[in-house]
């Protein structure tokens, strides 16, 4: 049985720290609230820098959370029930949560050092969909994600942390303008594959690609932008019942990544640690391997 200190004094600095991070609108986001046991453990494993982790006085903290905190020497305390009620008046009250410092953003240079496929989301704005794609991308070995025109200003958005179950810090995610993203893929030469209902390839053809790919998906309403399509090596479609209008973008991403899982999981390594200003850029590999292209590949 672990005896933990209980926060009962509202003047404790932690109370104000928690109150600040739960505010719906903050001009500068330097800290992020990580809620619930599974996201907490994953964020700790991903190397996120925690200020402190908290439990509720009336509910024992899960052993896996305590073990992860002990391993990383993260301080842990409990919060008294009256203070919890004050801090989370309208929100669902988490049974375990922590306050972490937001890491600096990932760069395209760091993304270029990964060896798995890159997911490019063009105009996808629903945070639940983005979070589901993040979780699937990590599980199926993608090298990273580029978010274009997502309306997000930081990957530490509380909604995205929730929707991804904490995996948003477990792989490189770059927030970029459309122009910068296009310039990156033109510079690196990674083939861009656009998903379209009338694609010239079927999604199963992606299995034959023996190289890193960038998989481009747009929103269900508007699809991918013409500027991206103009540099795409191919377009790919997923066969569906003609009576169905479309598939959810997170489902499309899951199908595509499953077809590519033999490539992305062949040499499974853990994703890089969140970037920090004090350390060199980290990646999953030294560069993109030079390998034969898959049969039938052509320029558009």
PDB file of C-alpha atoms in Angstrom:
ATOM      1  CA  UNK A   1       0.000   0.000   0.000  1.00  0.00           C
ATOM      2  CA  UNK A   2       1.475   3.339  -1.070  1.00  0.00           C
ATOM      3  CA  UNK A   3       0.865   6.273   1.243  1.00  0.00           C
ATOM      4  CA  UNK A   4       0.487   9.449  -0.791  1.00  0.00           C
ATOM      5  CA  UNK A   5       0.120  13.036   0.350  1.00  0.00           C
ATOM      6  CA  UNK A   6      -3.364  14.502  -0.063  1.00  0.00           C
ATOM      7  CA  UNK A   7      -3.930  18.055  -1.309  1.00  0.00           C
ATOM      8  CA  UNK A   8      -6.545  19.588   0.963  1.00  0.00           C
ATOM      9  CA  UNK A   9      -5.407  23.228   1.006  1.00  0.00           C
ATOM     10  CA  UNK A  10      -6.803  25.327  -1.841  1.00  0.00           C
ATOM     11  CA  UNK A  11      -3.722  27.582  -1.604  1.00  0.00           C
ATOM     12  CA  UNK A  12      -1.473  24.714  -2.729  1.00  0.00           C
ATOM     13  CA  UNK A  13       0.271  25.813  -5.986  1.00  0.00           C
ATOM     14  CA  UNK A  14      -0.886  22.575  -7.659  1.00  0.00           C
ATOM     15  CA  UNK A  15      -4.524  23.673  -7.361  1.00  0.00           C
ATOM     16  CA  UNK A  16      -3.913  26.819  -9.399  1.00  0.00           C
ATOM     17  CA  UNK A  17      -1.774  24.852 -11.851  1.00  0.00           C
ATOM     18  CA  UNK A  18      -4.619  22.415 -12.480  1.00  0.00           C
ATOM     19  CA  UNK A  19      -7.187  25.205 -12.697  1.00  0.00           C
ATOM     20  CA  UNK A  20      -5.095  27.030 -15.303  1.00  0.00           C
ATOM     21  CA  UNK A  21      -4.643  23.993 -17.532  1.00  0.00           C
ATOM     22  CA  UNK A  22      -8.374  23.191 -17.546  1.00  0.00           C
ATOM     23  CA  UNK A  23      -9.326  26.626 -18.862  1.00  0.00           C
ATOM     24  CA  UNK A  24     -10.960  26.233 -22.293  1.00  0.00           C
ATOM     25  CA  UNK A  25      -9.012  29.098 -23.861  1.00  0.00           C
ATOM     26  CA  UNK A  26      -5.384  29.933 -23.230  1.00  0.00           C
ATOM     27  CA  UNK A  27      -3.306  32.294 -25.350  1.00  0.00           C
ATOM     28  CA  UNK A  28      -0.086  30.363 -24.727  1.00  0.00           C
ATOM     29  CA  UNK A  29      -0.192  26.613 -24.146  1.00  0.00           C
ATOM     30  CA  UNK A  30       2.851  25.526 -22.149  1.00  0.00           C
ATOM     31  CA  UNK A  31       1.291  22.701 -20.144  1.00  0.00           C
ATOM     32  CA  UNK A  32      -1.268  20.038 -20.952  1.00  0.00           C
ATOM     33  CA  UNK A  33      -3.691  17.964 -18.895  1.00  0.00           C
ATOM     34  CA  UNK A  34      -3.385  14.199 -19.449  1.00  0.00           C
ATOM     35  CA  UNK A  35      -6.437  12.345 -18.162  1.00  0.00           C
ATOM     36  CA  UNK A  36      -7.075   8.679 -17.254  1.00  0.00           C
ATOM     37  CA  UNK A  37      -4.721   5.779 -16.646  1.00  0.00           C
ATOM     38  CA  UNK A  38      -4.056   4.516 -20.186  1.00  0.00           C
ATOM     39  CA  UNK A  39      -3.153   7.914 -21.701  1.00  0.00           C
ATOM     40  CA  UNK A  40      -1.085   8.763 -18.629  1.00  0.00           C
ATOM     41  CA  UNK A  41       1.018   5.618 -18.911  1.00  0.00           C
ATOM     42  CA  UNK A  42       1.460   6.022 -22.672  1.00  0.00           C
ATOM     43  CA  UNK A  43       2.537   9.648 -22.322  1.00  0.00           C
ATOM     44  CA  UNK A  44       5.013   8.715 -19.607  1.00  0.00           C
ATOM     45  CA  UNK A  45       6.417   5.976 -21.860  1.00  0.00           C
ATOM     46  CA  UNK A  46       6.623   8.449 -24.753  1.00  0.00           C
ATOM     47  CA  UNK A  47       8.949  10.624 -22.674  1.00  0.00           C
ATOM     48  CA  UNK A  48       6.631  13.519 -21.931  1.00  0.00           C
ATOM     49  CA  UNK A  49       7.962  15.686 -19.097  1.00  0.00           C
ATOM     50  CA  UNK A  50       5.463  15.618 -16.221  1.00  0.00           C
ATOM     51  CA  UNK A  51       5.349  18.208 -13.482  1.00  0.00           C
ATOM     52  CA  UNK A  52       3.164  16.034 -11.258  1.00  0.00           C
ATOM     53  CA  UNK A  53       0.591  13.240 -11.453  1.00  0.00           C
ATOM     54  CA  UNK A  54      -2.579  13.191  -9.352  1.00  0.00           C
ATOM     55  CA  UNK A  55      -5.145  10.745  -8.135  1.00  0.00           C
ATOM     56  CA  UNK A  56      -8.414  11.246  -6.302  1.00  0.00           C
ATOM     57  CA  UNK A  57      -8.443  10.798  -2.548  1.00  0.00           C
ATOM     58  CA  UNK A  58     -11.435   8.434  -2.714  1.00  0.00           C
ATOM     59  CA  UNK A  59     -10.098   6.257  -5.562  1.00  0.00           C
ATOM     60  CA  UNK A  60      -6.825   4.267  -5.488  1.00  0.00           C
ATOM     61  CA  UNK A  61      -4.442   5.058  -8.334  1.00  0.00           C
ATOM     62  CA  UNK A  62      -3.889   2.116 -10.724  1.00  0.00           C
ATOM     63  CA  UNK A  63      -0.691   0.215 -10.060  1.00  0.00           C
ATOM     64  CA  UNK A  64       0.556   0.718 -13.637  1.00  0.00           C
ATOM     65  CA  UNK A  65       0.372   4.491 -13.184  1.00  0.00           C
ATOM     66  CA  UNK A  66       2.266   4.374  -9.907  1.00  0.00           C
ATOM     67  CA  UNK A  67       4.896   2.057 -11.396  1.00  0.00           C
ATOM     68  CA  UNK A  68       5.428   4.303 -14.427  1.00  0.00           C
ATOM     69  CA  UNK A  69       5.739   7.378 -12.214  1.00  0.00           C
ATOM     70  CA  UNK A  70       8.152   5.617  -9.903  1.00  0.00           C
ATOM     71  CA  UNK A  71      10.351   4.583 -12.843  1.00  0.00           C
ATOM     72  CA  UNK A  72      10.509   8.153 -14.179  1.00  0.00           C
ATOM     73  CA  UNK A  73      10.650   9.733 -10.689  1.00  0.00           C
ATOM     74  CA  UNK A  74       7.494  11.739 -11.272  1.00  0.00           C
ATOM     75  CA  UNK A  75       5.925  13.120  -8.080  1.00  0.00           C
ATOM     76  CA  UNK A  76       2.451  11.772  -7.269  1.00  0.00           C
ATOM     77  CA  UNK A  77      -0.189  13.168  -4.902  1.00  0.00           C
ATOM     78  CA  UNK A  78      -3.894  12.770  -4.282  1.00  0.00           C
ATOM     79  CA  UNK A  79      -6.467  15.559  -4.531  1.00  0.00           C
ATOM     80  CA  UNK A  80      -9.176  15.897  -1.884  1.00  0.00           C
ATOM     81  CA  UNK A  81     -12.762  15.384  -3.079  1.00  0.00           C
ATOM     82  CA  UNK A  82     -13.938  18.977  -2.315  1.00  0.00           C
ATOM     83  CA  UNK A  83     -11.106  20.427  -4.378  1.00  0.00           C
ATOM     84  CA  UNK A  84     -11.812  17.999  -7.234  1.00  0.00           C
ATOM     85  CA  UNK A  85     -15.412  19.226  -7.280  1.00  0.00           C
ATOM     86  CA  UNK A  86     -14.211  22.821  -7.511  1.00  0.00           C
ATOM     87  CA  UNK A  87     -11.688  22.110 -10.268  1.00  0.00           C
ATOM     88  CA  UNK A  88     -13.943  19.976 -12.468  1.00  0.00           C
ATOM     89  CA  UNK A  89     -17.332  21.555 -11.991  1.00  0.00           C
ATOM     90  CA  UNK A  90     -18.819  20.693 -15.368  1.00  0.00           C
ATOM     91  CA  UNK A  91     -16.276  18.246 -16.743  1.00  0.00           C
ATOM     92  CA  UNK A  92     -16.150  14.524 -16.186  1.00  0.00           C
ATOM     93  CA  UNK A  93     -13.886  14.103 -13.176  1.00  0.00           C
ATOM     94  CA  UNK A  94     -10.818  12.001 -14.040  1.00  0.00           C
ATOM     95  CA  UNK A  95      -9.741   9.357 -11.537  1.00  0.00           C
ATOM     96  CA  UNK A  96      -6.118   9.857 -12.538  1.00  0.00           C
ATOM     97  CA  UNK A  97      -4.507  12.780 -14.333  1.00  0.00           C
ATOM     98  CA  UNK A  98      -1.265  14.639 -14.706  1.00  0.00           C
ATOM     99  CA  UNK A  99       0.162  17.994 -15.765  1.00  0.00           C
ATOM    100  CA  UNK A 100       2.936  17.810 -18.379  1.00  0.00           C
ATOM    101  CA  UNK A 101       5.037  20.360 -20.189  1.00  0.00           C
ATOM    102  CA  UNK A 102       4.247  20.697 -23.876  1.00  0.00           C
ATOM    103  CA  UNK A 103       7.249  19.629 -25.980  1.00  0.00           C
ATOM    104  CA  UNK A 104       8.448  21.845 -28.785  1.00  0.00           C
ATOM    105  CA  UNK A 105       6.851  21.121 -32.176  1.00  0.00           C
ATOM    106  CA  UNK A 106       8.220  18.473 -34.516  1.00  0.00           C
ATOM    107  CA  UNK A 107       9.920  19.717 -37.674  1.00  0.00           C
ATOM    108  CA  UNK A 108       9.922  18.437 -41.240  1.00  0.00           C
ATOM    109  CA  UNK A 109      13.647  17.700 -40.891  1.00  0.00           C
ATOM    110  CA  UNK A 110      12.887  15.322 -38.026  1.00  0.00           C
ATOM    111  CA  UNK A 111       9.987  13.788 -39.940  1.00  0.00           C
ATOM    112  CA  UNK A 112      12.360  13.114 -42.866  1.00  0.00           C
ATOM    113  CA  UNK A 113      14.467  10.869 -40.620  1.00  0.00           C
ATOM    114  CA  UNK A 114      11.611   8.413 -40.102  1.00  0.00           C
ATOM    115  CA  UNK A 115      11.333   5.272 -42.227  1.00  0.00           C
ATOM    116  CA  UNK A 116       7.635   4.393 -41.913  1.00  0.00           C
ATOM    117  CA  UNK A 117       4.871   5.725 -44.133  1.00  0.00           C
ATOM    118  CA  UNK A 118       3.676   9.283 -43.520  1.00  0.00           C
ATOM    119  CA  UNK A 119      -0.032  10.049 -43.139  1.00  0.00           C
ATOM    120  CA  UNK A 120      -0.973  13.441 -44.610  1.00  0.00           C
ATOM    121  CA  UNK A 121      -4.363  14.819 -43.548  1.00  0.00           C
ATOM    122  CA  UNK A 122      -5.491  17.642 -45.820  1.00  0.00           C
ATOM    123  CA  UNK A 123      -8.308  19.720 -44.349  1.00  0.00           C
ATOM    124  CA  UNK A 124      -9.382  17.097 -41.789  1.00  0.00           C
ATOM    125  CA  UNK A 125     -10.750  19.153 -38.900  1.00  0.00           C
ATOM    126  CA  UNK A 126     -12.813  16.795 -36.717  1.00  0.00           C
ATOM    127  CA  UNK A 127     -10.579  16.159 -33.720  1.00  0.00           C
ATOM    128  CA  UNK A 128     -12.132  12.766 -33.011  1.00  0.00           C
ATOM    129  CA  UNK A 129     -11.122  11.570 -36.480  1.00  0.00           C
ATOM    130  CA  UNK A 130      -7.606  12.957 -36.127  1.00  0.00           C
ATOM    131  CA  UNK A 131      -7.215  11.273 -32.735  1.00  0.00           C
ATOM    132  CA  UNK A 132      -8.375   7.910 -34.088  1.00  0.00           C
ATOM    133  CA  UNK A 133      -5.909   8.199 -36.977  1.00  0.00           C
ATOM    134  CA  UNK A 134      -3.077   9.053 -34.577  1.00  0.00           C
ATOM    135  CA  UNK A 135      -3.810   5.964 -32.497  1.00  0.00           C
ATOM    136  CA  UNK A 136      -4.030   3.693 -35.555  1.00  0.00           C
ATOM    137  CA  UNK A 137      -0.892   5.207 -37.079  1.00  0.00           C
ATOM    138  CA  UNK A 138       1.122   4.435 -33.973  1.00  0.00           C
ATOM    139  CA  UNK A 139      -0.297   0.919 -33.668  1.00  0.00           C
ATOM    140  CA  UNK A 140       0.421   0.027 -37.316  1.00  0.00           C
ATOM    141  CA  UNK A 141       3.896   1.527 -37.460  1.00  0.00           C
ATOM    142  CA  UNK A 142       3.477   4.752 -39.441  1.00  0.00           C
ATOM    143  CA  UNK A 143       6.494   7.047 -39.384  1.00  0.00           C
ATOM    144  CA  UNK A 144       4.530  10.207 -38.625  1.00  0.00           C
ATOM    145  CA  UNK A 145       1.625  12.485 -39.512  1.00  0.00           C
ATOM    146  CA  UNK A 146       1.333  15.853 -41.255  1.00  0.00           C
ATOM    147  CA  UNK A 147      -1.735  17.932 -40.378  1.00  0.00           C
ATOM    148  CA  UNK A 148      -2.658  20.582 -42.948  1.00  0.00           C
ATOM    149  CA  UNK A 149      -5.510  23.041 -42.395  1.00  0.00           C
ATOM    150  CA  UNK A 150      -6.682  21.168 -39.293  1.00  0.00           C
ATOM    151  CA  UNK A 151      -7.563  24.288 -37.257  1.00  0.00           C
ATOM    152  CA  UNK A 152      -5.312  22.962 -34.476  1.00  0.00           C
ATOM    153  CA  UNK A 153      -2.637  25.275 -33.102  1.00  0.00           C
ATOM    154  CA  UNK A 154      -0.849  22.594 -31.077  1.00  0.00           C
ATOM    155  CA  UNK A 155      -0.852  18.810 -30.845  1.00  0.00           C
ATOM    156  CA  UNK A 156      -1.244  19.314 -27.087  1.00  0.00           C
ATOM    157  CA  UNK A 157      -4.885  20.255 -27.653  1.00  0.00           C
ATOM    158  CA  UNK A 158      -6.797  18.643 -24.788  1.00  0.00           C
ATOM    159  CA  UNK A 159      -9.427  17.230 -27.167  1.00  0.00           C
ATOM    160  CA  UNK A 160      -6.766  15.595 -29.325  1.00  0.00           C
ATOM    161  CA  UNK A 161      -5.000  14.095 -26.321  1.00  0.00           C
ATOM    162  CA  UNK A 162      -8.313  12.546 -25.271  1.00  0.00           C
ATOM    163  CA  UNK A 163      -9.252  11.321 -28.749  1.00  0.00           C
ATOM    164  CA  UNK A 164      -5.858   9.716 -29.341  1.00  0.00           C
ATOM    165  CA  UNK A 165      -5.812   8.118 -25.881  1.00  0.00           C
ATOM    166  CA  UNK A 166      -2.471   9.835 -25.287  1.00  0.00           C
ATOM    167  CA  UNK A 167      -0.672   8.512 -28.365  1.00  0.00           C
ATOM    168  CA  UNK A 168      -0.396  11.992 -29.855  1.00  0.00           C
ATOM    169  CA  UNK A 169       3.043  12.302 -28.244  1.00  0.00           C
ATOM    170  CA  UNK A 170       4.245   8.864 -29.354  1.00  0.00           C
ATOM    171  CA  UNK A 171       5.107   9.672 -32.981  1.00  0.00           C
ATOM    172  CA  UNK A 172       6.122  12.774 -34.947  1.00  0.00           C
ATOM    173  CA  UNK A 173       3.164  15.009 -35.835  1.00  0.00           C
ATOM    174  CA  UNK A 174       3.842  18.159 -37.846  1.00  0.00           C
ATOM    175  CA  UNK A 175       1.363  21.035 -38.118  1.00  0.00           C
ATOM    176  CA  UNK A 176       2.033  22.689 -41.462  1.00  0.00           C
ATOM    177  CA  UNK A 177       0.713  24.967 -44.160  1.00  0.00           C
ATOM    178  CA  UNK A 178      -0.235  23.349 -47.446  1.00  0.00           C
ATOM    179  CA  UNK A 179       2.628  25.128 -49.231  1.00  0.00           C
ATOM    180  CA  UNK A 180       5.239  23.963 -46.713  1.00  0.00           C
ATOM    181  CA  UNK A 181       3.961  20.389 -46.819  1.00  0.00           C
ATOM    182  CA  UNK A 182       4.033  20.289 -50.618  1.00  0.00           C
ATOM    183  CA  UNK A 183       7.560  21.719 -50.643  1.00  0.00           C
ATOM    184  CA  UNK A 184       8.683  19.048 -48.168  1.00  0.00           C
ATOM    185  CA  UNK A 185       7.460  16.138 -50.277  1.00  0.00           C
ATOM    186  CA  UNK A 186       8.852  17.660 -53.457  1.00  0.00           C
ATOM    187  CA  UNK A 187      12.200  18.075 -51.720  1.00  0.00           C
ATOM    188  CA  UNK A 188      12.368  14.588 -50.198  1.00  0.00           C
ATOM    189  CA  UNK A 189      10.899  12.708 -53.158  1.00  0.00           C
ATOM    190  CA  UNK A 190       8.671  10.513 -50.985  1.00  0.00           C
ATOM    191  CA  UNK A 191       5.839   9.380 -53.327  1.00  0.00           C
ATOM    192  CA  UNK A 192       2.538  11.030 -52.430  1.00  0.00           C
ATOM    193  CA  UNK A 193      -0.465   8.706 -52.833  1.00  0.00           C
ATOM    194  CA  UNK A 194      -3.846  10.474 -52.896  1.00  0.00           C
ATOM    195  CA  UNK A 195      -6.996   8.613 -51.851  1.00  0.00           C
ATOM    196  CA  UNK A 196      -9.891   9.213 -54.207  1.00  0.00           C
ATOM    197  CA  UNK A 197     -13.143   7.430 -55.048  1.00  0.00           C
ATOM    198  CA  UNK A 198     -11.957   7.057 -58.641  1.00  0.00           C
ATOM    199  CA  UNK A 199      -8.319   6.209 -58.018  1.00  0.00           C
ATOM    200  CA  UNK A 200      -6.151   4.597 -60.673  1.00  0.00           C
ATOM    201  CA  UNK A 201      -5.012   1.976 -58.168  1.00  0.00           C
ATOM    202  CA  UNK A 202      -6.890  -0.174 -55.666  1.00  0.00           C
ATOM    203  CA  UNK A 203      -5.819   0.060 -52.033  1.00  0.00           C
ATOM    204  CA  UNK A 204      -4.546  -3.523 -52.177  1.00  0.00           C
ATOM    205  CA  UNK A 205      -1.914  -2.443 -54.719  1.00  0.00           C
ATOM    206  CA  UNK A 206      -0.136  -0.573 -51.942  1.00  0.00           C
ATOM    207  CA  UNK A 207       1.150  -3.905 -50.649  1.00  0.00           C
ATOM    208  CA  UNK A 208       3.554  -4.033 -53.593  1.00  0.00           C
ATOM    209  CA  UNK A 209       5.233  -0.745 -52.771  1.00  0.00           C
ATOM    210  CA  UNK A 210       8.709  -1.501 -51.422  1.00  0.00           C
ATOM    211  CA  UNK A 211       9.465   2.021 -50.281  1.00  0.00           C
ATOM    212  CA  UNK A 212       8.267   4.698 -47.894  1.00  0.00           C
ATOM    213  CA  UNK A 213       5.022   6.368 -49.000  1.00  0.00           C
ATOM    214  CA  UNK A 214       3.071   9.478 -48.032  1.00  0.00           C
ATOM    215  CA  UNK A 215      -0.638   8.587 -47.824  1.00  0.00           C
ATOM    216  CA  UNK A 216      -2.811  11.636 -48.508  1.00  0.00           C
ATOM    217  CA  UNK A 217      -6.380  11.758 -47.177  1.00  0.00           C
ATOM    218  CA  UNK A 218      -8.813  14.658 -47.279  1.00  0.00           C
ATOM    219  CA  UNK A 219     -12.015  15.475 -45.481  1.00  0.00           C
ATOM    220  CA  UNK A 220     -15.165  13.551 -46.371  1.00  0.00           C
ATOM    221  CA  UNK A 221     -16.880  16.721 -47.654  1.00  0.00           C
ATOM    222  CA  UNK A 222     -14.179  18.326 -49.787  1.00  0.00           C
ATOM    223  CA  UNK A 223     -11.599  15.591 -50.387  1.00  0.00           C
ATOM    224  CA  UNK A 224      -7.964  16.448 -51.065  1.00  0.00           C
ATOM    225  CA  UNK A 225      -6.913  19.807 -52.512  1.00  0.00           C
ATOM    226  CA  UNK A 226      -5.884  20.204 -56.146  1.00  0.00           C
ATOM    227  CA  UNK A 227      -2.482  21.542 -55.155  1.00  0.00           C
ATOM    228  CA  UNK A 228      -1.689  18.262 -53.386  1.00  0.00           C
ATOM    229  CA  UNK A 229      -3.211  16.142 -56.138  1.00  0.00           C
ATOM    230  CA  UNK A 230      -0.995  17.875 -58.690  1.00  0.00           C
ATOM    231  CA  UNK A 231       2.144  16.373 -57.114  1.00  0.00           C
ATOM    232  CA  UNK A 232       0.664  12.930 -56.316  1.00  0.00           C
ATOM    233  CA  UNK A 233       2.322   9.926 -57.946  1.00  0.00           C
ATOM    234  CA  UNK A 234      -0.938   7.965 -57.910  1.00  0.00           C
ATOM    235  CA  UNK A 235      -4.504   8.060 -56.710  1.00  0.00           C
ATOM    236  CA  UNK A 236      -5.910   5.108 -54.782  1.00  0.00           C
ATOM    237  CA  UNK A 237      -9.491   4.013 -54.165  1.00  0.00           C
ATOM    238  CA  UNK A 238     -11.034   1.692 -51.587  1.00  0.00           C
ATOM    239  CA  UNK A 239     -13.783  -0.546 -53.047  1.00  0.00           C
ATOM    240  CA  UNK A 240     -17.107  -0.046 -51.229  1.00  0.00           C
ATOM    241  CA  UNK A 241     -20.780  -0.809 -51.733  1.00  0.00           C
ATOM    242  CA  UNK A 242     -21.975   1.665 -54.439  1.00  0.00           C
ATOM    243  CA  UNK A 243     -25.033   2.404 -52.290  1.00  0.00           C
ATOM    244  CA  UNK A 244     -22.725   3.869 -49.611  1.00  0.00           C
ATOM    245  CA  UNK A 245     -21.647   7.466 -50.094  1.00  0.00           C
ATOM    246  CA  UNK A 246     -18.210   7.266 -48.477  1.00  0.00           C
ATOM    247  CA  UNK A 247     -16.099   5.923 -45.632  1.00  0.00           C
ATOM    248  CA  UNK A 248     -15.069   7.869 -42.565  1.00  0.00           C
ATOM    249  CA  UNK A 249     -11.552   9.248 -43.045  1.00  0.00           C
ATOM    250  CA  UNK A 250     -10.241   7.436 -39.970  1.00  0.00           C
ATOM    251  CA  UNK A 251     -11.554   4.145 -41.398  1.00  0.00           C
ATOM    252  CA  UNK A 252      -9.820   4.874 -44.720  1.00  0.00           C
ATOM    253  CA  UNK A 253      -6.563   5.543 -42.899  1.00  0.00           C
ATOM    254  CA  UNK A 254      -6.914   2.295 -40.965  1.00  0.00           C
ATOM    255  CA  UNK A 255      -7.497   0.263 -44.135  1.00  0.00           C
ATOM    256  CA  UNK A 256      -4.532   1.895 -45.874  1.00  0.00           C
ATOM    257  CA  UNK A 257      -2.204   1.348 -42.926  1.00  0.00           C
ATOM    258  CA  UNK A 258      -3.299  -2.272 -42.605  1.00  0.00           C
ATOM    259  CA  UNK A 259      -2.374  -2.827 -46.256  1.00  0.00           C
ATOM    260  CA  UNK A 260       1.009  -1.251 -45.514  1.00  0.00           C
ATOM    261  CA  UNK A 261       1.589  -2.921 -42.152  1.00  0.00           C
ATOM    262  CA  UNK A 262       4.017  -5.493 -43.610  1.00  0.00           C
ATOM    263  CA  UNK A 263       6.303  -2.583 -44.530  1.00  0.00           C
ATOM    264  CA  UNK A 264       5.783  -0.376 -41.511  1.00  0.00           C
ATOM    265  CA  UNK A 265       6.038  -3.138 -38.916  1.00  0.00           C
ATOM    266  CA  UNK A 266       8.849  -5.113 -40.581  1.00  0.00           C
ATOM    267  CA  UNK A 267      11.496  -3.528 -38.379  1.00  0.00           C
ATOM    268  CA  UNK A 268       9.377  -2.315 -35.492  1.00  0.00           C
ATOM    269  CA  UNK A 269      11.010   0.347 -33.401  1.00  0.00           C
ATOM    270  CA  UNK A 270       9.502   2.599 -30.837  1.00  0.00           C
ATOM    271  CA  UNK A 271       8.680   6.082 -32.107  1.00  0.00           C
ATOM    272  CA  UNK A 272      11.073   8.938 -31.238  1.00  0.00           C
ATOM    273  CA  UNK A 273      10.870  10.761 -27.956  1.00  0.00           C
ATOM    274  CA  UNK A 274       9.072  14.127 -28.014  1.00  0.00           C
ATOM    275  CA  UNK A 275      11.546  16.749 -29.277  1.00  0.00           C
ATOM    276  CA  UNK A 276      13.308  19.001 -26.829  1.00  0.00           C
ATOM    277  CA  UNK A 277      15.350  22.081 -27.532  1.00  0.00           C
ATOM    278  CA  UNK A 278      18.340  20.766 -25.571  1.00  0.00           C
ATOM    279  CA  UNK A 279      18.831  17.509 -27.455  1.00  0.00           C
ATOM    280  CA  UNK A 280      19.632  16.569 -31.068  1.00  0.00           C
ATOM    281  CA  UNK A 281      16.725  15.657 -33.335  1.00  0.00           C
ATOM    282  CA  UNK A 282      15.742  12.015 -33.064  1.00  0.00           C
ATOM    283  CA  UNK A 283      14.143   9.699 -35.580  1.00  0.00           C
ATOM    284  CA  UNK A 284      13.394   6.073 -36.335  1.00  0.00           C
ATOM    285  CA  UNK A 285      16.105   5.736 -38.896  1.00  0.00           C
ATOM    286  CA  UNK A 286      19.011   7.503 -40.571  1.00  0.00           C
ATOM    287  CA  UNK A 287      17.122   8.169 -43.775  1.00  0.00           C
ATOM    288  CA  UNK A 288      14.686   6.864 -46.347  1.00  0.00           C
ATOM    289  CA  UNK A 289      15.888   3.567 -47.882  1.00  0.00           C
ATOM    290  CA  UNK A 290      16.418   3.427 -51.632  1.00  0.00           C
ATOM    291  CA  UNK A 291      14.387   0.495 -52.941  1.00  0.00           C
ATOM    292  CA  UNK A 292      12.652  -0.470 -56.164  1.00  0.00           C
ATOM    293  CA  UNK A 293       9.268   1.144 -56.790  1.00  0.00           C
ATOM    294  CA  UNK A 294       6.185  -1.037 -56.978  1.00  0.00           C
ATOM    295  CA  UNK A 295       4.970  -2.364 -60.350  1.00  0.00           C
ATOM    296  CA  UNK A 296       2.901   0.024 -62.435  1.00  0.00           C
ATOM    297  CA  UNK A 297       3.985   3.207 -60.703  1.00  0.00           C
ATOM    298  CA  UNK A 298       3.909   6.186 -63.042  1.00  0.00           C
ATOM    299  CA  UNK A 299       3.944   9.939 -62.858  1.00  0.00           C
ATOM    300  CA  UNK A 300       0.747  11.857 -63.355  1.00  0.00           C
TER     301      UNK A 300
END
